mmCIF file of C-alpha atoms in Angstrom:
data_model
loop_
_atom_site.group_PDB
_atom_site.id
_atom_site.type_symbol
_atom_site.label_atom_id
_atom_site.label_comp_id
_atom_site.label_asym_id
_atom_site.label_seq_id
_atom_site.Cartn_x
_atom_site.Cartn_y
_atom_site.Cartn_z
ATOM 1 C CA MET I 164 179.417 70.462 123.646
ATOM 2 C CA SER I 165 183.147 70.755 124.253
ATOM 3 C CA THR I 166 182.757 71.052 128.023
ATOM 4 C CA HIS I 167 181.385 67.521 128.364
ATOM 5 C CA THR I 168 183.529 64.647 129.513
ATOM 6 C CA SER I 169 182.864 60.955 129.207
ATOM 7 C CA ARG I 170 181.635 59.206 132.313
ATOM 8 C CA PRO I 171 180.285 55.747 132.989
ATOM 9 C CA SER I 172 176.517 55.877 132.882
ATOM 10 C CA GLY I 173 176.165 54.106 136.209
ATOM 11 C CA THR I 174 173.156 52.371 137.672
ATOM 12 C CA PRO I 175 171.124 53.053 140.784
ATOM 13 C CA ASP I 176 172.003 51.174 143.936
ATOM 14 C CA GLY I 177 170.386 47.810 144.369
ATOM 15 C CA ASP I 178 168.841 45.299 142.010
ATOM 16 C CA ARG I 179 165.334 46.043 140.777
ATOM 17 C CA GLU I 180 163.532 43.056 142.225
ATOM 18 C CA THR I 181 160.483 45.198 142.907
ATOM 19 C CA PRO I 182 159.130 47.312 140.020
ATOM 20 C CA GLU I 183 159.218 51.048 140.605
ATOM 21 C CA ALA I 184 156.435 53.624 140.258
ATOM 22 C CA HIS I 185 156.747 55.486 136.957
ATOM 23 C CA ASP I 186 156.217 59.238 136.834
ATOM 24 C CA LEU I 187 154.021 59.600 139.898
ATOM 25 C CA GLY I 188 153.731 63.364 139.646
ATOM 26 C CA LEU I 189 155.443 66.272 141.336
ATOM 27 C CA SER I 190 155.008 64.767 144.797
ATOM 28 C CA HIS I 191 157.466 62.074 143.699
ATOM 29 C CA ASP I 192 159.859 64.368 141.835
ATOM 30 C CA LEU I 193 161.004 67.467 143.681
ATOM 31 C CA PRO I 194 163.921 69.127 141.648
ATOM 32 C CA THR I 195 165.228 72.550 142.627
ATOM 33 C CA LEU I 196 165.185 74.466 139.363
ATOM 34 C CA LEU I 197 166.572 77.735 138.175
ATOM 35 C CA ASN I 198 163.637 80.118 138.561
ATOM 36 C CA ARG I 199 162.223 80.579 135.100
ATOM 37 C CA ARG I 200 161.412 84.218 135.520
ATOM 38 C CA HIS I 201 164.963 84.883 136.689
ATOM 39 C CA ALA I 202 166.367 83.147 133.599
ATOM 40 C CA LEU I 203 163.953 84.588 131.069
ATOM 41 C CA GLY I 204 164.177 87.990 132.726
ATOM 42 C CA LEU I 205 167.629 88.170 131.187
ATOM 43 C CA LEU I 206 166.047 87.818 127.773
ATOM 44 C CA THR I 207 163.684 90.810 127.837
ATOM 45 C CA ALA I 208 163.968 94.358 126.479
ATOM 46 C CA GLY I 209 166.251 93.581 123.557
ATOM 47 C CA GLY I 210 168.493 91.215 125.477
ATOM 48 C CA LEU I 211 167.096 87.898 124.139
ATOM 49 C CA ALA I 212 169.665 87.095 121.459
ATOM 50 C CA ALA I 213 172.606 88.637 123.293
ATOM 51 C CA ALA I 214 171.933 86.872 126.569
ATOM 52 C CA LEU I 215 171.512 83.470 124.987
ATOM 53 C CA ALA I 216 174.618 83.957 122.889
ATOM 54 C CA ALA I 217 176.565 84.861 126.006
ATOM 55 C CA CYS I 218 175.301 81.782 127.829
ATOM 56 C CA SER I 219 175.922 79.339 124.995
ATOM 57 C CA GLY I 220 179.684 79.709 125.021
ATOM 58 C CA SER I 221 181.748 78.059 122.290
ATOM 59 C CA GLY I 222 180.626 74.472 122.791
ATOM 60 C CA SER I 223 179.739 72.542 119.659
ATOM 61 C CA SER I 224 176.047 71.791 119.282
ATOM 62 C CA GLY I 225 176.344 68.827 116.995
ATOM 63 C CA THR I 226 173.590 68.460 114.417
ATOM 64 C CA SER I 227 170.689 70.863 114.967
ATOM 65 C CA ALA I 228 167.469 70.056 113.707
ATOM 66 C CA GLY I 229 162.205 62.717 125.992
ATOM 67 C CA PRO I 230 151.399 55.951 136.178
ATOM 68 C CA GLY I 231 149.255 57.829 136.810
ATOM 69 C CA GLY I 232 147.143 54.979 137.794
ATOM 70 C CA ALA I 233 147.785 51.328 138.264
ATOM 71 C CA PRO I 234 151.046 50.471 140.002
ATOM 72 C CA SER I 235 151.507 47.235 138.104
ATOM 73 C CA GLY I 236 153.152 45.814 135.018
ATOM 74 C CA GLY I 237 156.009 47.066 132.862
ATOM 75 C CA PRO I 238 158.533 49.477 134.294
ATOM 76 C CA GLY I 239 155.781 51.097 136.338
ATOM 77 C CA GLY I 240 154.672 49.426 139.507
ATOM 78 C CA ALA I 241 155.026 49.562 143.284
ATOM 79 C CA PRO I 242 157.479 52.080 144.751
ATOM 80 C CA PRO I 243 160.941 50.685 145.519
ATOM 81 C CA GLU I 244 161.643 49.368 148.982
ATOM 82 C CA GLY I 245 163.999 52.247 149.672
ATOM 83 C CA GLY I 246 161.196 54.804 149.419
ATOM 84 C CA GLU I 247 159.493 56.932 146.801
ATOM 85 C CA GLY I 248 162.620 58.328 145.285
ATOM 86 C CA GLY I 249 163.084 55.959 142.357
ATOM 87 C CA PRO I 250 165.232 52.972 141.473
ATOM 88 C CA GLY I 251 166.880 51.303 144.396
ATOM 89 C CA GLY I 252 165.250 53.755 146.783
ATOM 90 C CA GLY I 253 167.384 56.633 145.526
ATOM 91 C CA ALA I 254 167.085 60.264 146.544
ATOM 92 C CA PRO I 255 163.472 61.368 146.638
ATOM 93 C CA GLY I 256 163.862 64.197 144.156
ATOM 94 C CA ASP I 257 162.878 67.848 144.586
ATOM 95 C CA VAL I 258 159.820 70.086 144.100
ATOM 96 C CA SER I 259 159.803 72.343 141.078
ATOM 97 C CA GLN I 260 160.261 76.028 141.762
ATOM 98 C CA ALA I 261 159.545 77.022 138.147
ATOM 99 C CA ASP I 262 157.316 80.061 137.815
ATOM 100 C CA VAL I 263 154.655 78.989 135.307
ATOM 101 C CA GLY I 264 152.648 81.849 133.852
ATOM 102 C CA GLU I 265 149.310 81.773 132.089
ATOM 103 C CA GLY I 266 149.566 80.227 128.653
ATOM 104 C CA GLU I 267 152.873 78.492 129.396
ATOM 105 C CA ILE I 268 153.453 74.774 129.101
ATOM 106 C CA PRO I 269 152.891 73.090 132.490
ATOM 107 C CA GLU I 270 155.750 72.088 134.756
ATOM 108 C CA GLU I 271 155.758 68.301 135.167
ATOM 109 C CA THR I 272 157.738 65.577 136.897
ATOM 110 C CA ASN I 273 160.894 64.334 135.217
ATOM 111 C CA GLY I 274 160.086 60.864 136.546
ATOM 112 C CA PRO I 275 162.393 58.395 138.264
ATOM 113 C CA TYR I 276 164.478 57.722 135.139
ATOM 114 C CA PRO I 277 165.680 61.129 133.878
ATOM 115 C CA ALA I 278 169.442 60.425 133.777
ATOM 116 C CA ASP I 279 170.009 64.134 134.401
ATOM 117 C CA GLY I 280 171.880 63.617 137.670
ATOM 118 C CA THR I 281 168.844 64.057 139.929
ATOM 119 C CA ASN I 282 168.412 60.326 140.396
ATOM 120 C CA GLY I 283 171.547 58.343 139.675
ATOM 121 C CA PRO I 284 173.263 58.572 136.266
ATOM 122 C CA ASN I 285 173.783 61.782 134.317
ATOM 123 C CA ALA I 286 173.717 61.485 130.531
ATOM 124 C CA LEU I 287 174.092 65.251 130.208
ATOM 125 C CA THR I 288 177.808 65.156 131.033
ATOM 126 C CA MET I 289 178.599 62.403 128.538
ATOM 127 C CA THR I 290 180.397 63.110 125.267
ATOM 128 C CA GLY I 291 178.042 62.444 122.372
ATOM 129 C CA VAL I 292 174.743 63.312 124.058
ATOM 130 C CA VAL I 293 174.329 66.387 121.830
ATOM 131 C CA ARG I 294 172.759 64.806 118.753
ATOM 132 C CA SER I 295 169.594 64.766 116.674
ATOM 133 C CA ASP I 296 169.293 61.005 116.052
ATOM 134 C CA ILE I 297 168.692 59.349 119.422
ATOM 135 C CA ARG I 298 167.804 55.845 118.222
ATOM 136 C CA SER I 299 171.255 54.434 118.955
ATOM 137 C CA SER I 300 173.395 54.461 122.079
ATOM 138 C CA PHE I 301 176.486 56.658 122.163
ATOM 139 C CA GLY I 302 179.868 56.834 123.857
ATOM 140 C CA ASP I 303 180.965 53.477 125.243
ATOM 141 C CA SER I 304 177.518 51.941 124.712
ATOM 142 C CA SER I 305 176.203 50.319 121.562
ATOM 143 C CA GLY I 306 172.772 49.214 120.514
ATOM 144 C CA THR I 307 169.792 50.590 118.649
ATOM 145 C CA ALA I 308 166.181 50.874 119.779
ATOM 146 C CA ASP I 309 163.667 49.154 117.494
ATOM 147 C CA GLY I 310 160.266 50.593 116.719
ATOM 148 C CA VAL I 311 158.126 52.587 114.319
ATOM 149 C CA PRO I 312 160.116 55.689 113.223
ATOM 150 C CA LEU I 313 159.156 58.981 114.874
ATOM 151 C CA THR I 314 160.651 62.408 114.280
ATOM 152 C CA PHE I 315 159.568 64.984 116.829
ATOM 153 C CA SER I 316 160.184 68.721 116.899
ATOM 154 C CA LEU I 317 159.808 71.137 119.814
ATOM 155 C CA THR I 318 159.674 74.902 119.259
ATOM 156 C CA VAL I 319 160.537 76.900 122.377
ATOM 157 C CA VAL I 320 159.023 80.398 122.603
ATOM 158 C CA ASP I 321 159.146 82.977 125.387
ATOM 159 C CA VAL I 322 155.592 84.222 126.030
ATOM 160 C CA SER I 323 156.359 86.284 129.127
ATOM 161 C CA GLY I 324 156.287 89.528 127.163
ATOM 162 C CA GLU I 325 153.582 91.183 125.099
ATOM 163 C CA GLY I 326 151.911 89.454 122.165
ATOM 164 C CA ASP I 327 150.467 86.009 121.654
ATOM 165 C CA ALA I 328 153.096 84.652 119.271
ATOM 166 C CA GLY I 329 155.982 84.816 121.714
ATOM 167 C CA THR I 330 159.670 85.201 120.944
ATOM 168 C CA PRO I 331 161.698 82.204 119.712
ATOM 169 C CA VAL I 332 164.249 81.220 122.338
ATOM 170 C CA ALA I 333 167.162 80.757 119.969
ATOM 171 C CA GLY I 334 170.159 79.026 121.532
ATOM 172 C CA ALA I 335 168.183 77.302 124.250
ATOM 173 C CA ALA I 336 169.013 73.640 124.827
ATOM 174 C CA VAL I 337 166.448 70.843 124.993
ATOM 175 C CA TYR I 338 167.122 67.472 126.608
ATOM 176 C CA ALA I 339 164.570 64.854 125.499
ATOM 177 C CA TRP I 340 164.131 61.210 126.508
ATOM 178 C CA HIS I 341 161.498 58.477 126.466
ATOM 179 C CA CYS I 342 160.973 54.739 126.888
ATOM 180 C CA ASP I 343 161.560 52.146 124.185
ATOM 181 C CA ARG I 344 159.118 49.831 122.396
ATOM 182 C CA ASP I 345 158.964 47.603 125.476
ATOM 183 C CA GLY I 346 158.262 50.479 127.867
ATOM 184 C CA LYS I 347 161.795 50.400 129.318
ATOM 185 C CA TYR I 348 164.202 53.269 129.944
ATOM 186 C CA SER I 349 167.884 53.163 129.057
ATOM 187 C CA MET I 350 170.441 53.670 131.835
ATOM 188 C CA TYR I 351 167.930 52.232 134.352
ATOM 189 C CA ASP I 352 165.789 49.354 133.069
ATOM 190 C CA ILE I 353 168.521 48.737 130.477
ATOM 191 C CA ALA I 354 171.653 49.798 132.310
ATOM 192 C CA ASP I 355 174.122 49.094 129.478
ATOM 193 C CA GLN I 356 172.348 51.323 126.930
ATOM 194 C CA ASN I 357 171.794 55.079 126.714
ATOM 195 C CA TYR I 358 169.651 55.323 123.600
ATOM 196 C CA LEU I 359 166.483 57.432 123.291
ATOM 197 C CA ARG I 360 168.190 60.328 125.062
ATOM 198 C CA GLY I 361 169.706 63.414 123.506
ATOM 199 C CA VAL I 362 170.270 67.158 123.640
ATOM 200 C CA GLN I 363 169.760 69.707 120.863
ATOM 201 C CA GLU I 364 170.398 73.447 120.586
ATOM 202 C CA ALA I 365 167.440 75.487 119.342
ATOM 203 C CA ASP I 366 167.870 77.235 116.007
ATOM 204 C CA ALA I 367 166.908 80.834 115.222
ATOM 205 C CA ASP I 368 163.243 79.837 115.336
ATOM 206 C CA GLY I 369 163.601 78.181 118.745
ATOM 207 C CA LYS I 370 163.219 74.732 117.162
ATOM 208 C CA VAL I 371 164.908 71.409 117.881
ATOM 209 C CA THR I 372 164.275 68.123 116.070
ATOM 210 C CA PHE I 373 164.959 64.557 117.188
ATOM 211 C CA THR I 374 164.881 61.345 115.145
ATOM 212 C CA SER I 375 163.608 58.497 117.296
ATOM 213 C CA ILE I 376 161.085 55.663 117.551
ATOM 214 C CA PHE I 377 157.494 55.719 118.757
ATOM 215 C CA PRO I 378 157.499 55.053 122.523
ATOM 216 C CA ALA I 379 155.434 52.309 124.137
ATOM 217 C CA CYS I 380 152.501 52.714 126.475
ATOM 218 C CA TYR I 381 153.431 51.167 129.796
ATOM 219 C CA ALA I 382 150.981 50.361 132.575
ATOM 220 C CA GLY I 383 149.275 53.367 134.113
ATOM 221 C CA ARG I 384 150.777 56.136 131.943
ATOM 222 C CA TRP I 385 149.645 57.753 128.726
ATOM 223 C CA PRO I 386 152.268 57.553 125.918
ATOM 224 C CA HIS I 387 154.609 60.492 126.358
ATOM 225 C CA ILE I 388 158.041 62.039 125.822
ATOM 226 C CA HIS I 389 159.932 63.849 128.588
ATOM 227 C CA PHE I 390 161.898 67.032 127.982
ATOM 228 C CA GLU I 391 163.809 69.696 129.897
ATOM 229 C CA ILE I 392 164.535 73.242 128.687
ATOM 230 C CA TYR I 393 167.869 74.916 129.502
ATOM 231 C CA PRO I 394 169.053 78.477 128.750
ATOM 232 C CA SER I 395 172.007 77.192 126.701
ATOM 233 C CA LEU I 396 174.091 74.136 125.870
ATOM 234 C CA ASP I 397 176.627 75.106 128.522
ATOM 235 C CA ASP I 398 173.827 75.104 131.110
ATOM 236 C CA ALA I 399 172.557 71.713 129.963
ATOM 237 C CA THR I 400 175.017 69.724 132.063
ATOM 238 C CA SER I 401 173.315 70.259 135.428
ATOM 239 C CA ALA I 402 169.623 69.766 136.146
ATOM 240 C CA THR I 403 169.709 72.698 138.565
ATOM 241 C CA ASN I 404 169.828 74.987 135.502
ATOM 242 C CA ARG I 405 166.523 73.819 134.028
ATOM 243 C CA MET I 406 164.007 76.514 133.077
ATOM 244 C CA ARG I 407 161.172 74.063 132.543
ATOM 245 C CA THR I 408 160.489 70.326 132.742
ATOM 246 C CA SER I 409 157.463 68.988 130.912
ATOM 247 C CA GLN I 410 156.062 66.132 128.834
ATOM 248 C CA LEU I 411 154.667 65.724 125.330
ATOM 249 C CA ALA I 412 151.519 63.599 124.934
ATOM 250 C CA LEU I 413 150.850 61.539 121.810
ATOM 251 C CA PRO I 414 147.341 61.451 120.258
ATOM 252 C CA GLN I 415 145.225 58.325 120.680
ATOM 253 C CA ASP I 416 144.410 57.643 117.018
ATOM 254 C CA VAL I 417 148.107 57.446 116.125
ATOM 255 C CA CYS I 418 148.868 55.344 119.211
ATOM 256 C CA ASP I 419 146.128 52.875 118.241
ATOM 257 C CA THR I 420 147.610 52.519 114.764
ATOM 258 C CA VAL I 421 151.220 52.116 115.904
ATOM 259 C CA TYR I 422 150.391 49.691 118.693
ATOM 260 C CA ALA I 423 148.653 47.381 116.222
ATOM 261 C CA THR I 424 152.078 46.609 114.727
ATOM 262 C CA THR I 425 154.504 43.861 115.700
ATOM 263 C CA GLY I 426 156.488 44.554 118.872
ATOM 264 C CA TYR I 427 153.939 46.838 120.516
ATOM 265 C CA GLU I 428 151.473 44.160 121.595
ATOM 266 C CA GLN I 429 151.687 44.945 125.320
ATOM 267 C CA SER I 430 151.001 48.605 124.602
ATOM 268 C CA VAL I 431 147.545 47.699 123.282
ATOM 269 C CA THR I 432 146.557 46.290 126.675
ATOM 270 C CA ASN I 433 148.216 49.115 128.611
ATOM 271 C CA LEU I 434 146.591 51.852 126.527
ATOM 272 C CA ALA I 435 143.178 50.342 127.153
ATOM 273 C CA GLY I 436 143.697 50.937 130.887
ATOM 274 C CA VAL I 437 144.428 54.677 130.781
ATOM 275 C CA THR I 438 143.110 57.874 129.208
ATOM 276 C CA LEU I 439 144.472 61.380 128.952
ATOM 277 C CA ASP I 440 141.861 62.402 131.504
ATOM 278 C CA SER I 441 142.863 59.692 133.987
ATOM 279 C CA ASP I 442 146.639 59.968 133.516
ATOM 280 C CA ASN I 443 148.055 61.629 136.625
ATOM 281 C CA VAL I 444 150.326 63.927 134.635
ATOM 282 C CA PHE I 445 147.923 65.047 131.899
ATOM 283 C CA SER I 446 144.623 64.823 133.804
ATOM 284 C CA ASP I 447 144.819 68.461 134.925
ATOM 285 C CA GLY I 448 144.944 69.659 131.318
ATOM 286 C CA TYR I 449 146.927 68.714 128.236
ATOM 287 C CA ALA I 450 145.925 71.282 125.601
ATOM 288 C CA LEU I 451 149.470 72.682 125.473
ATOM 289 C CA GLN I 452 151.128 69.246 125.598
ATOM 290 C CA LEU I 453 149.266 67.231 122.965
ATOM 291 C CA ALA I 454 151.464 66.984 119.877
ATOM 292 C CA LYS I 455 150.260 67.275 116.301
ATOM 293 C CA VAL I 456 151.232 64.066 114.500
ATOM 294 C CA SER I 457 151.179 63.089 110.843
ATOM 295 C CA GLY I 458 152.558 60.200 108.801
ATOM 296 C CA SER I 459 152.149 56.437 108.621
ATOM 297 C CA VAL I 460 153.619 53.231 109.983
ATOM 298 C CA ALA I 461 155.293 52.555 106.643
ATOM 299 C CA LYS I 462 156.885 55.994 106.253
ATOM 300 C CA GLY I 463 157.207 56.952 109.894
ATOM 301 C CA TYR I 464 155.552 59.712 111.875
ATOM 302 C CA THR I 465 156.312 63.375 112.521
ATOM 303 C CA ALA I 466 155.223 65.040 115.769
ATOM 304 C CA THR I 467 155.382 68.769 116.493
ATOM 305 C CA LEU I 468 154.780 70.731 119.680
ATOM 306 C CA ARG I 469 155.020 74.436 120.467
ATOM 307 C CA VAL I 470 156.598 74.906 123.909
ATOM 308 C CA PRO I 471 155.629 78.280 125.409
ATOM 309 C CA VAL I 472 157.738 79.187 128.457
#
C-alpha cells in the first residue's frame, strides 16, 4: 500500500482507571459509512472487475492469502467517565448507514478499539499494516502475541445481483483485528503494540487469509473477530469508505478445547457466563457469522467464513 505513511499509533486521552464497555452494539458505535449499495452499484452489469481494478490503484498489497452482557472484568466493563464513546471518553462513534439486504452478513459495531481512526489511533495509515501474518507488531512496534495458532479466511461475495452463489469481490480490502490471549486489544489496552491487526487484498475468488492466534473470551462477549470490508486497498485508509463492518463468531466446541490450554484460563470462566444467544452482537442471529473451524491445539486451527455483501 504505497500511499500509506508511518504515524505514531497514539493512545486515547486519559488513563484507563475505569474499565470500558466492550462492543456494546450499534448504539455505542455510530460510524458514517459509504453506502454499500452505492459502492456495489458500481460493480454491476459487467463492471465488477473493472471498477475494483480502477479503485485499487497501484498500491502494493503485500502477501495475499479482526459485552453483550456483564460490564465487568477484562477489557470489558463500565463505560468510561467521559461517556459512552470508548477509551478516555472519546468520540461517541457513528451509526451505520450500510444498506444490508436479505442474505447479507449483518452490519455490526466496530467496538471501542478499532484503530481505524473512528476512535483514536488509525492503524490503516501505517506502513506495514498490509500483511497476512498479524501475530507480530509492525512498524516502530515490536512484540508477538502468544496463543494457539489460528489461520482464518474470509471470502467476500456480492449477492446483490441474481443467483445464490454471488460474485467474488476481487480486489476488495479486508481489515481484520481481534483481542489477544488475555482479552486485550493492541493500540488501546496495550498501547505500545499493534499486533493482531492487518489488511489484505482479496484475490480473484474474493478471499483473504490471515495467520493469527485464537482470541480470548473476555467478560460479557462471545469469542469473535472484527472485520471491515473496503472497495479497494486505496480506500482502506479511511473508515468512511467502509462497505460493511461485521464480526466472525467462533464455535463453542473449539473454544472449549482451546481455553483448556495454558494461558487461556480466564477465558474458561468468561465463556461460562455468555452464550451466542445472549451475546448482544450475535443474539439477533449468527447463522451468517459462525465460522467453520477445523484443526487441533497441536497443529493449529483453520477458520473459514463466507462474507456475503
